[in-house]
Coordinates of C-alpha atoms in Angstrom, one line a residue:
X8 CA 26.2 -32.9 45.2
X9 CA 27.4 -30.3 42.8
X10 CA 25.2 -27.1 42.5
X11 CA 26.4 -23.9 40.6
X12 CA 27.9 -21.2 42.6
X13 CA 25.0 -18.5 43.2
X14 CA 22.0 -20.9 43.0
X15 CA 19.6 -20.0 45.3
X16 CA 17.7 -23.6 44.7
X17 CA 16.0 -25.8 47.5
X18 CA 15.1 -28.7 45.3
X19 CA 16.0 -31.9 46.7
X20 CA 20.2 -33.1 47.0
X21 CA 20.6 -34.3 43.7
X22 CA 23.4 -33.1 41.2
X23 CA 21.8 -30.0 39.5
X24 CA 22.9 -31.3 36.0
X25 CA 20.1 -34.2 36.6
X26 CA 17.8 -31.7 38.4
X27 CA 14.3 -31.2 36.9
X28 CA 14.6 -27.5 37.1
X29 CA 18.3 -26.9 35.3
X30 CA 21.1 -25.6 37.0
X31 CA 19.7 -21.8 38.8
X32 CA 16.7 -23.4 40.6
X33 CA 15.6 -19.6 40.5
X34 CA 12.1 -18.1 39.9
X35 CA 11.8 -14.7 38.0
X36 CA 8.9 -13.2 39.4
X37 CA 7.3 -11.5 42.6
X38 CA 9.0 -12.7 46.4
X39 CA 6.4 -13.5 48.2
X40 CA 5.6 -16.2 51.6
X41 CA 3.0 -18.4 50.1
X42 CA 2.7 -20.2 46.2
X43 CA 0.8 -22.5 44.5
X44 CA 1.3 -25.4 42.6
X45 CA -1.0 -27.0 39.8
X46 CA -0.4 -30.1 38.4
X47 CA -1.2 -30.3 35.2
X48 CA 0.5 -33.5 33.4
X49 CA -0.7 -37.1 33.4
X50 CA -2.2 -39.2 30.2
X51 CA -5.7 -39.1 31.1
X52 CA -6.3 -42.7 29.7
X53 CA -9.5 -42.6 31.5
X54 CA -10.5 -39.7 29.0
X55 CA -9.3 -40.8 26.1
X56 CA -6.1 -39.1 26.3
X57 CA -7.5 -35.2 26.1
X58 CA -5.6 -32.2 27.6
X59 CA -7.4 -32.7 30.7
X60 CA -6.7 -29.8 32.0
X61 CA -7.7 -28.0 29.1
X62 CA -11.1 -29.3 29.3
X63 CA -13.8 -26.6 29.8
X64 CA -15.7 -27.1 33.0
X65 CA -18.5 -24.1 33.5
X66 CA -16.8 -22.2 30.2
X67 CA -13.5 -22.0 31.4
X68 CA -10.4 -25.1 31.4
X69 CA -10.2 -26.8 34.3
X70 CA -6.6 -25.5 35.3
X71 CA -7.5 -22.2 35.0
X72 CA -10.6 -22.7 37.1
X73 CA -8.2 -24.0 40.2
X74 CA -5.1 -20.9 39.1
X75 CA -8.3 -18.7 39.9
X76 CA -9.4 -20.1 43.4
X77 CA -5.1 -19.5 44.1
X78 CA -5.2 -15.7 42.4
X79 CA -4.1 -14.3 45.3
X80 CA -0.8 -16.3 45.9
X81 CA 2.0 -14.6 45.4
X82 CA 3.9 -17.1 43.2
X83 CA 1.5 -19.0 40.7
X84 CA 3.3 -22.5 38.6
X85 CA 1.8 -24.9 36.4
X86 CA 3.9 -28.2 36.1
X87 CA 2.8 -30.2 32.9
X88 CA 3.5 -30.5 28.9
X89 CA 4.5 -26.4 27.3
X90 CA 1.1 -24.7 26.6
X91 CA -0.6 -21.7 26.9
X92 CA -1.0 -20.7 30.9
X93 CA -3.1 -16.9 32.4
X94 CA -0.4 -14.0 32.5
X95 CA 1.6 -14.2 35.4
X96 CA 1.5 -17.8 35.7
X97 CA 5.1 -19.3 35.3
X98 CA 5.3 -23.0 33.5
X99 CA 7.7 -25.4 33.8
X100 CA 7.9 -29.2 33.2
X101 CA 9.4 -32.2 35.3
X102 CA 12.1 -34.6 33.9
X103 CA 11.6 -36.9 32.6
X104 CA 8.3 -35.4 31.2
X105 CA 5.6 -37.5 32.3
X106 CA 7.2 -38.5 35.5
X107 CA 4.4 -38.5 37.8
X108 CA 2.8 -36.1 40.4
X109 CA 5.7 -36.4 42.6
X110 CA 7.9 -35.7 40.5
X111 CA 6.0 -32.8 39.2
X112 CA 5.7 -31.6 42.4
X113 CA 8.9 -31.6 42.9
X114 CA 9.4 -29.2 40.2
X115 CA 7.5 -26.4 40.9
X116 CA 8.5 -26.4 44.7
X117 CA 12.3 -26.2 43.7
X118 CA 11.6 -23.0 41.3
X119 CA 10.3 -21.2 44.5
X120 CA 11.8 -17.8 45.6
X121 CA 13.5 -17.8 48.7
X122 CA 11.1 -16.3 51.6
X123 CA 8.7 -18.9 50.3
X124 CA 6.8 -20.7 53.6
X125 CA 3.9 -22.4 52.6
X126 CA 2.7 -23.4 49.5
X127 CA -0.8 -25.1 47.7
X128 CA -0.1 -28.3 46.1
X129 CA -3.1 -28.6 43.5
X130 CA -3.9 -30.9 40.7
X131 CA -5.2 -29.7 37.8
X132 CA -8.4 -31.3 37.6
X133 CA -10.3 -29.6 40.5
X134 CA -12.6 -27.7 38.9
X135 CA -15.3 -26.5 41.8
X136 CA -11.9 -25.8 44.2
X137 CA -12.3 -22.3 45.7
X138 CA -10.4 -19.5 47.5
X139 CA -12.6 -20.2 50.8
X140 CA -11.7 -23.8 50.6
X141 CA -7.9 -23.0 49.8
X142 CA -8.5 -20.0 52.6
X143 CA -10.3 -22.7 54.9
X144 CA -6.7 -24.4 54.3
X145 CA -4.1 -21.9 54.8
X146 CA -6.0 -21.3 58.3
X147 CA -6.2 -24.7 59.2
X148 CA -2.1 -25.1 59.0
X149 CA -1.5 -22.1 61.5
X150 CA -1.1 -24.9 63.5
X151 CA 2.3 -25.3 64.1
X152 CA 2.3 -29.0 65.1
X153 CA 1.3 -29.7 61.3
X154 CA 3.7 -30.1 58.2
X155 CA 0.6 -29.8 56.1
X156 CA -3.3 -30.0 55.4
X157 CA -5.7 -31.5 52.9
X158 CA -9.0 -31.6 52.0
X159 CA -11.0 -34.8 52.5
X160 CA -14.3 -36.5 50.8
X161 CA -17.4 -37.1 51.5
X162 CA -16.3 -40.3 52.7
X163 CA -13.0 -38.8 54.6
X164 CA -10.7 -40.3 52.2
X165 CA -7.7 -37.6 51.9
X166 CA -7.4 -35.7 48.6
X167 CA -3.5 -35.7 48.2
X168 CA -3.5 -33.1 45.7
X169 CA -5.5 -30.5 47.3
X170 CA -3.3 -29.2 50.4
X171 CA -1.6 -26.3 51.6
X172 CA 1.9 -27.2 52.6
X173 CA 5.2 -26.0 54.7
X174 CA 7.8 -25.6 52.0
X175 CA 10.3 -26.6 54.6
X176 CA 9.4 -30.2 55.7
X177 CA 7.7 -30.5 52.1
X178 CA 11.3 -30.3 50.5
X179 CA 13.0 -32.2 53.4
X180 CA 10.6 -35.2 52.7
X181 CA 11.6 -34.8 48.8
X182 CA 14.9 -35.0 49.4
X183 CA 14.5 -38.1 51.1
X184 CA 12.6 -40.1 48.8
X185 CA 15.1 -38.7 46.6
X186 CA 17.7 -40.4 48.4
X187 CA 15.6 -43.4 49.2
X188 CA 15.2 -44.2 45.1
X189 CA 18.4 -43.2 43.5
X190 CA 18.1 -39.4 43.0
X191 CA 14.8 -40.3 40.9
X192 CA 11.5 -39.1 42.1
X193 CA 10.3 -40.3 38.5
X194 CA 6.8 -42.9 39.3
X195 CA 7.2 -42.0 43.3
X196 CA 3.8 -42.2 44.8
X197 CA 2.2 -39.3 46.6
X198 CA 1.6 -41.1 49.7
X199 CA 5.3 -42.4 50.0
X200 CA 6.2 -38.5 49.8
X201 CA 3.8 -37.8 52.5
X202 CA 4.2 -40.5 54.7
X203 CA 6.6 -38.7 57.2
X204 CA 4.6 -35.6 57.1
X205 CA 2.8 -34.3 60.1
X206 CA -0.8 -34.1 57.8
X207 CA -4.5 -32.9 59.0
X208 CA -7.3 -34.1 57.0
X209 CA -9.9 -30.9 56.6
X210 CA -13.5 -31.9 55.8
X211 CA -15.6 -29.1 54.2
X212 CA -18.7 -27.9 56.0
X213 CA -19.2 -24.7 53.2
X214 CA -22.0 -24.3 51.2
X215 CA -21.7 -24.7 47.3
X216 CA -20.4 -28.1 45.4
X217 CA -17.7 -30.0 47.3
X218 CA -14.2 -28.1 45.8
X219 CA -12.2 -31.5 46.5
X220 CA -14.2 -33.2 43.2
X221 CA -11.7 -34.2 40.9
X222 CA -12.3 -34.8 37.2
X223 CA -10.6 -38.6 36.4
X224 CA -13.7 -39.2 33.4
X225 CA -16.3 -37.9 31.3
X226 CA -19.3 -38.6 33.6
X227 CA -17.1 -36.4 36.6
X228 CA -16.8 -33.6 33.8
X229 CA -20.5 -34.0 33.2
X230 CA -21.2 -34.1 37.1
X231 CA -19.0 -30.5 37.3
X232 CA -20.4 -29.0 35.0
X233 CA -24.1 -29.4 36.2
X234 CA -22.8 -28.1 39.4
X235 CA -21.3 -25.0 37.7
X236 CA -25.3 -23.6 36.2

């Protein structure tokens, strides 16, 4: 694996000339033990093909409803296509562009500062998400016998991309499904990532609209947005 002398980088062994973050792997801003990840690609064929997060949901787009219920994080990084994002919020984008979740993932994590130890992996499209519900998950993976922690439905199915994750055993499992499929994390599925991750499945007992609803069609955006008034 060749990386550039000085590089600071944990993103998974690949050769950094292929690597979705360029050669330094380096953030520029604040040091700080936890960050947070939104996810903000995708082609939203089920919408038409819209910006989806760029959709307003209570007033506000989507993404920046979710960058709000992470304000407090210490690093803050959308992954998606180049577009306007709050101050303070760092963009990047994963190769190849429109490479899937995983890859996207991928992408944020390895522009982390050093220090970092845990950090939110969020899609875009979660526009009830809160900071109790991402607080309600930050406490839950105290636990030390746990690699990381997500937010289940209604029905207890596991909401993938609403967790709070160990950037060490996050970036391990990257690097092997890197391994596994070439050096390409490009199409990977989420569960594949997480399949040798220690994971806890958190229901929500708080008051107020579920914060696990994702937005995948009009009628969800419609169903938000009711719960927003």
């Amino acid at each position: 694996m060749y990386r550039p002398a000085g590089s600071t980088c944990g993103a998974p062994p690949v050769d950094c000339a292929t690597c979705p973050l360029g050669p330094t792997g380096r953030y520029g801003g604040r040091v700080g033990d936890w960050a947070a990840v939104v996810l903000a690609g995708g082609a939203a064929r089920r919408m038409g093909g819209v910006d989806k997060p760029g959709v307003p949901v209570g007033g506000r787009p989507m993404r920046d409803r979710v960058l709000d219920a992470v304000a407090d994080a210490d690093v803050r990084i959308v992954v998606g296509p180049a577009g306007p994002v709050p101050p303070g919020v760092r963009s990047t984008q994963e190769r190849p562009p429109g490479g899937g979740p995983v890859a996207a993932a991928a992408a944020g994590v390895s522009l982390l500062p050093v220090g970092t130890t845990t950090v939110a992996l969020l899609a875009a499209d979660l526009p009830l998400l809160t900071r109790d519900a991402v607080r309600l998950l930050r406490e839950q993976l105290a636990d030390p016998t746990v690699d990381g922690v997500c937010l289940v439905d209604g029905d207890g199915r596991r909401q993938q991309l609403c967790g709070v994750w160990r950037v060490a055993p996050l970036r391990a499992a990257f690097g092997r499904l890197a391994s596994a499929r070439g050096g390409s994390l490009g199409g990977a599925a989420v569960r594949v990532l997480l399949a040798g991750l220690t994971v806890r499945d958190v229901p929500w007992s708080g008051t107020g609209p579920p914060p696990w609803f994702d937005c995948d069609t009009d009628e969800d955006v419609r169903r938000a947005e009711g719960w927003t008034r």
